[in-house]
Every structure is written in structure tokens, then in C-alpha cells.
PDB file of C-alpha atoms and ligand atoms in Angstrom:
ATOM      1  CA  MET A   1     121.409 -14.305  73.244  1.00  0.00           C
ATOM      2  CA  SER A   2     124.713 -16.190  74.744  1.00  0.00           C
ATOM      3  CA  ASP A   3     127.183 -13.318  74.314  1.00  0.00           C
ATOM      4  CA  CYS A   4     124.734  -9.860  74.685  1.00  0.00           C
ATOM      5  CA  LEU A   5     125.431  -8.085  78.055  1.00  0.00           C
ATOM      6  CA  PHE A   6     121.895  -7.483  78.770  1.00  0.00           C
ATOM      7  CA  CYS A   7     120.644 -11.009  78.413  1.00  0.00           C
ATOM      8  CA  LYS A   8     123.660 -12.014  80.176  1.00  0.00           C
ATOM      9  CA  ILE A   9     122.191  -9.778  82.721  1.00  0.00           C
ATOM     10  CA  ALA A  10     118.878 -10.530  83.025  1.00  0.00           C
ATOM     11  CA  ARG A  11     120.100 -14.033  83.610  1.00  0.00           C
ATOM     12  CA  GLY A  12     121.837 -13.083  86.415  1.00  0.00           C
ATOM     13  CA  GLU A  13     125.308 -13.942  85.099  1.00  0.00           C
ATOM     14  CA  ILE A  14     126.532 -10.163  85.239  1.00  0.00           C
ATOM     15  CA  PRO A  15     125.516  -8.039  88.301  1.00  0.00           C
ATOM     16  CA  CYS A  16     123.673  -4.878  88.405  1.00  0.00           C
ATOM     17  CA  ARG A  17     121.752  -2.911  91.009  1.00  0.00           C
ATOM     18  CA  LYS A  18     118.326  -3.929  90.212  1.00  0.00           C
ATOM     19  CA  VAL A  19     115.014  -1.932  90.181  1.00  0.00           C
ATOM     20  CA  TYR A  20     112.499  -4.326  89.468  1.00  0.00           C
ATOM     21  CA  GLU A  21     111.946  -8.105  87.948  1.00  0.00           C
ATOM     22  CA  ASP A  22     109.497  -9.866  86.823  1.00  0.00           C
ATOM     23  CA  ASP A  23     108.967 -13.376  84.466  1.00  0.00           C
ATOM     24  CA  ASP A  24     109.171 -11.179  81.356  1.00  0.00           C
ATOM     25  CA  VAL A  25     111.346  -7.830  82.178  1.00  0.00           C
ATOM     26  CA  ILE A  26     114.039  -6.606  84.063  1.00  0.00           C
ATOM     27  CA  ALA A  27     115.208  -2.647  85.337  1.00  0.00           C
ATOM     28  CA  PHE A  28     118.425  -1.830  86.940  1.00  0.00           C
ATOM     29  CA  HIS A  29     120.031   1.493  87.268  1.00  0.00           C
ATOM     30  CA  ASP A  30     122.510   2.439  84.526  1.00  0.00           C
ATOM     31  CA  ILE A  31     126.390   2.362  85.139  1.00  0.00           C
ATOM     32  CA  ASN A  32     127.353   5.526  83.864  1.00  0.00           C
ATOM     33  CA  PRO A  33     123.885   7.553  84.749  1.00  0.00           C
ATOM     34  CA  VAL A  34     123.473  11.137  83.367  1.00  0.00           C
ATOM     35  CA  ALA A  35     121.195  12.100  86.408  1.00  0.00           C
ATOM     36  CA  PRO A  36     120.370  11.553  90.104  1.00  0.00           C
ATOM     37  CA  VAL A  37     118.373   8.262  88.551  1.00  0.00           C
ATOM     38  CA  HIS A  38     118.950   6.464  85.733  1.00  0.00           C
ATOM     39  CA  PHE A  39     118.053   3.019  85.099  1.00  0.00           C
ATOM     40  CA  MET A  40     117.062   0.848  82.389  1.00  0.00           C
ATOM     41  CA  LEU A  41     113.842  -1.352  81.483  1.00  0.00           C
ATOM     42  CA  VAL A  42     115.081  -4.037  79.406  1.00  0.00           C
ATOM     43  CA  PRO A  43     112.611  -7.055  78.441  1.00  0.00           C
ATOM     44  CA  LYS A  44     114.253 -10.384  78.947  1.00  0.00           C
ATOM     45  CA  LEU A  45     113.413 -11.739  75.748  1.00  0.00           C
ATOM     46  CA  HIS A  46     116.411 -10.621  73.337  1.00  0.00           C
ATOM     47  CA  LEU A  47     115.158  -8.369  70.822  1.00  0.00           C
ATOM     48  CA  ALA A  48     117.915  -5.987  69.602  1.00  0.00           C
ATOM     49  CA  SER A  49     116.424  -2.945  69.274  1.00  0.00           C
ATOM     50  CA  LEU A  50     112.714  -1.434  68.415  1.00  0.00           C
ATOM     51  CA  MET A  51     113.256  -2.243  64.959  1.00  0.00           C
ATOM     52  CA  GLU A  52     113.444  -6.189  65.611  1.00  0.00           C
ATOM     53  CA  ALA A  53     109.545  -5.931  67.042  1.00  0.00           C
ATOM     54  CA  ASP A  54     106.107  -6.638  65.443  1.00  0.00           C
ATOM     55  CA  GLU A  55     102.874  -7.281  66.511  1.00  0.00           C
ATOM     56  CA  ALA A  56     104.142 -10.094  68.482  1.00  0.00           C
ATOM     57  CA  HIS A  57     105.816  -8.154  71.163  1.00  0.00           C
ATOM     58  CA  ALA A  58     102.887  -5.549  71.198  1.00  0.00           C
ATOM     59  CA  ALA A  59     101.997  -6.401  74.722  1.00  0.00           C
ATOM     60  CA  LEU A  60     105.028  -6.924  75.998  1.00  0.00           C
ATOM     61  CA  LEU A  61     106.266  -3.222  74.733  1.00  0.00           C
ATOM     62  CA  GLY A  62     102.877  -1.764  75.868  1.00  0.00           C
ATOM     63  CA  ARG A  63     103.543  -3.332  79.515  1.00  0.00           C
ATOM     64  CA  MET A  64     107.184  -1.794  79.472  1.00  0.00           C
ATOM     65  CA  LEU A  65     105.624   1.367  78.542  1.00  0.00           C
ATOM     66  CA  LEU A  66     102.545   1.051  81.380  1.00  0.00           C
ATOM     67  CA  LEU A  67     106.226   0.320  84.124  1.00  0.00           C
ATOM     68  CA  ALA A  68     108.205   3.124  83.435  1.00  0.00           C
ATOM     69  CA  PRO A  69     105.661   5.388  85.519  1.00  0.00           C
ATOM     70  CA  LYS A  70     105.254   3.076  88.259  1.00  0.00           C
ATOM     71  CA  LEU A  71     108.999   2.262  88.526  1.00  0.00           C
ATOM     72  CA  ALA A  72     109.712   5.893  87.863  1.00  0.00           C
ATOM     73  CA  LYS A  73     107.431   6.821  91.208  1.00  0.00           C
ATOM     74  CA  GLU A  74     109.107   4.179  93.249  1.00  0.00           C
ATOM     75  CA  GLN A  75     112.838   5.583  92.185  1.00  0.00           C
ATOM     76  CA  GLY A  76     111.370   9.069  93.425  1.00  0.00           C
ATOM     77  CA  LEU A  77     110.202  10.808  90.015  1.00  0.00           C
ATOM     78  CA  GLU A  78     106.999  12.303  90.953  1.00  0.00           C
ATOM     79  CA  ASN A  79     107.867  15.111  89.381  1.00  0.00           C
ATOM     80  CA  GLY A  80     108.535  12.980  86.056  1.00  0.00           C
ATOM     81  CA  PHE A  81     111.176  11.826  83.850  1.00  0.00           C
ATOM     82  CA  ARG A  82     112.602  11.486  80.164  1.00  0.00           C
ATOM     83  CA  THR A  83     111.979   8.193  77.958  1.00  0.00           C
ATOM     84  CA  VAL A  84     114.592   7.724  75.769  1.00  0.00           C
ATOM     85  CA  ILE A  85     114.669   4.194  73.290  1.00  0.00           C
ATOM     86  CA  ASN A  86     118.359   4.795  70.926  1.00  0.00           C
ATOM     87  CA  THR A  87     117.631   2.451  68.196  1.00  0.00           C
ATOM     88  CA  GLY A  88     119.979   1.396  66.053  1.00  0.00           C
ATOM     89  CA  LYS A  89     123.359   3.075  64.960  1.00  0.00           C
ATOM     90  CA  GLY A  90     121.544   5.613  63.797  1.00  0.00           C
ATOM     91  CA  GLY A  91     119.631   6.272  67.217  1.00  0.00           C
ATOM     92  CA  GLY A  92     123.128   5.954  68.920  1.00  0.00           C
ATOM     93  CA  GLN A  93     122.248   2.785  70.613  1.00  0.00           C
ATOM     94  CA  GLU A  94     125.159   1.352  72.129  1.00  0.00           C
ATOM     95  CA  VAL A  95     124.027  -2.270  73.236  1.00  0.00           C
ATOM     96  CA  LEU A  96     122.214  -4.007  70.787  1.00  0.00           C
ATOM     97  CA  HIS A  97     119.296  -5.132  73.323  1.00  0.00           C
ATOM     98  CA  LEU A  98     116.245  -3.329  73.427  1.00  0.00           C
ATOM     99  CA  HIS A  99     115.837  -1.379  76.230  1.00  0.00           C
ATOM    100  CA  ILE A 100     114.090   2.254  77.823  1.00  0.00           C
ATOM    101  CA  HIS A 101     116.091   4.393  79.845  1.00  0.00           C
ATOM    102  CA  ILE A 102     114.149   6.416  82.364  1.00  0.00           C
ATOM    103  CA  ILE A 103     116.077   9.493  83.501  1.00  0.00           C
ATOM    104  CA  GLY A 104     115.194  12.201  85.572  1.00  0.00           C
ATOM    105  CA  GLY A 105     115.717  13.803  89.153  1.00  0.00           C
ATOM    106  CA  GLY A 106     118.189  16.498  88.059  1.00  0.00           C
ATOM    107  CA  ASN A 107     118.205  18.874  85.449  1.00  0.00           C
ATOM    108  CA  ILE A 108     116.730  17.795  82.457  1.00  0.00           C
ATOM    109  CA  PRO A 109     117.531  20.225  79.566  1.00  0.00           C
ATOM    110  CA  PRO A 110     115.720  20.150  76.416  1.00  0.00           C
ATOM    111  CA  MET A 111     116.155  17.339  74.693  1.00  0.00           C
ATOM    112  CA  VAL A 112     116.331  19.356  71.153  1.00  0.00           C
ATOM    113  CA  ARG A 113     118.404  22.718  71.430  1.00  0.00           C
ATOM    114  CA  ARG A 114     117.036  25.331  68.777  1.00  0.00           C
ATOM    115  CA  SER A 115     119.495  28.030  67.974  1.00  0.00           C
TER     116      SER A 115
HETATM  117  P1  5GP B 201     122.650   2.473  74.354  1.00  0.00           P
HETATM  118  O1  5GP B 201     123.305   3.647  74.207  1.00  0.00           O
HETATM  119  O2  5GP B 201     122.490   1.255  73.830  1.00  0.00           O
HETATM  120  O3  5GP B 201     120.735   3.247  74.244  1.00  0.00           O
HETATM  121  O4  5GP B 201     122.293   2.743  76.378  1.00  0.00           O
HETATM  122  C1  5GP B 201     123.318   1.457  76.857  1.00  0.00           C
HETATM  123  C2  5GP B 201     123.700   2.222  77.870  1.00  0.00           C
HETATM  124  O5  5GP B 201     124.096   0.801  78.808  1.00  0.00           O
HETATM  125  C3  5GP B 201     124.623   3.014  78.597  1.00  0.00           C
HETATM  126  O6  5GP B 201     123.783   4.287  79.030  1.00  0.00           O
HETATM  127  C4  5GP B 201     125.975   2.486  79.408  1.00  0.00           C
HETATM  128  O7  5GP B 201     126.004   3.323  80.371  1.00  0.00           O
HETATM  129  C5  5GP B 201     124.953   0.999  79.970  1.00  0.00           C
HETATM  130  N1  5GP B 201     125.627   0.103  80.218  1.00  0.00           N
HETATM  131  C6  5GP B 201     127.186  -0.193  79.382  1.00  0.00           C
HETATM  132  N2  5GP B 201     126.962  -1.301  79.834  1.00  0.00           N
HETATM  133  C7  5GP B 201     126.391  -1.786  81.353  1.00  0.00           C
HETATM  134  C8  5GP B 201     126.634  -2.302  82.055  1.00  0.00           C
HETATM  135  O8  5GP B 201     127.880  -3.525  82.245  1.00  0.00           O
HETATM  136  N3  5GP B 201     125.707  -2.211  83.222  1.00  0.00           N
HETATM  137  C9  5GP B 201     124.999  -1.268  83.277  1.00  0.00           C
HETATM  138  N4  5GP B 201     124.015  -1.146  84.323  1.00  0.00           N
HETATM  139  N5  5GP B 201     124.665  -0.622  82.267  1.00  0.00           N
HETATM  140  C10 5GP B 201     125.708  -0.382  81.316  1.00  0.00           C
HETATM  141 ZN1   ZN B 202     120.282  -9.187  74.793  1.00  0.00          ZN
END
């Protein structure tokens, strides 16, 4: 999509700190990290969110999930990491191009605090 931020990054029109790239996906560091390591794994295909994914995207999504731990380890997250996929307004998604956040390297608190 021409005016999508992550499509522009995928096309090299906006610079990023690249972690990985192949024909189908690109991974780059978040501009506003929430932990010492925080990068995003993004399909080059424009899909607004997980809500727009269907059977045709199963292989791509599967590849991304399998790539996540590989890239996380390469970034020093041998002890584990958090993956976050915000989906739509209800999920707090800000950039409407599907992406997996990969976060770690610091104190990762429980994701849901129960009082
Ligand atoms: P979302 O809330 O949509 O799941 O996450 C969007 C993420 O994109 C945010 O964590 C934000 O910091 C990051 N982001 C926004 N603009 C840019 C940018 O221009 N470059 C990079 N590398 N990350 C960005
Ligand atoms: Zn896009």
C-alpha cells in the first residue's frame, strides 16, 4: 500500500535498523523500544491486521512464527522473549500493517496484572 508506514519501510523508502530480510518478510528495531531488545517482524505483503488474514496466509504466518525464535536468539534473547500482536483498535494497534513485536532482554513483567 502506497501510504502505509511499514510498506514504505519494507520497500526501503523509510530507513530502519534492519534485523533480517528475505523475499517475504522484514524485521527491524522498534523506533520506541519498551525493552532492551524490541523489534518487529513484518510481512512484506500488506495485511492490515490479523483480522484480515485467511487460509491463503497460513504459510506466511507459520513462517513468521518459526522465524521469531530464530531472530530472537540472534538478538541475544536465548532465555526467551515476549511476542505481541496488537490487532485492530480494540487491540491497541497503531500501525495498520500486521506485525509481530518481539520483546525481551530486560525485566518483562507479567502481561496481565491481577490484583
Ligand atoms: P502497534 O501499536 O501498531 O502494535 O505498534 C506499532 C509500533 O511501531 C510501535 O511500537 C512504534 O514504536 C513503532 N513505530 C512507529 N513508527 C515507526 C517507525 O517509523 N519506525 C520504526 N522502526 N518503528 C515505528
Ligand atoms: Zn502496509
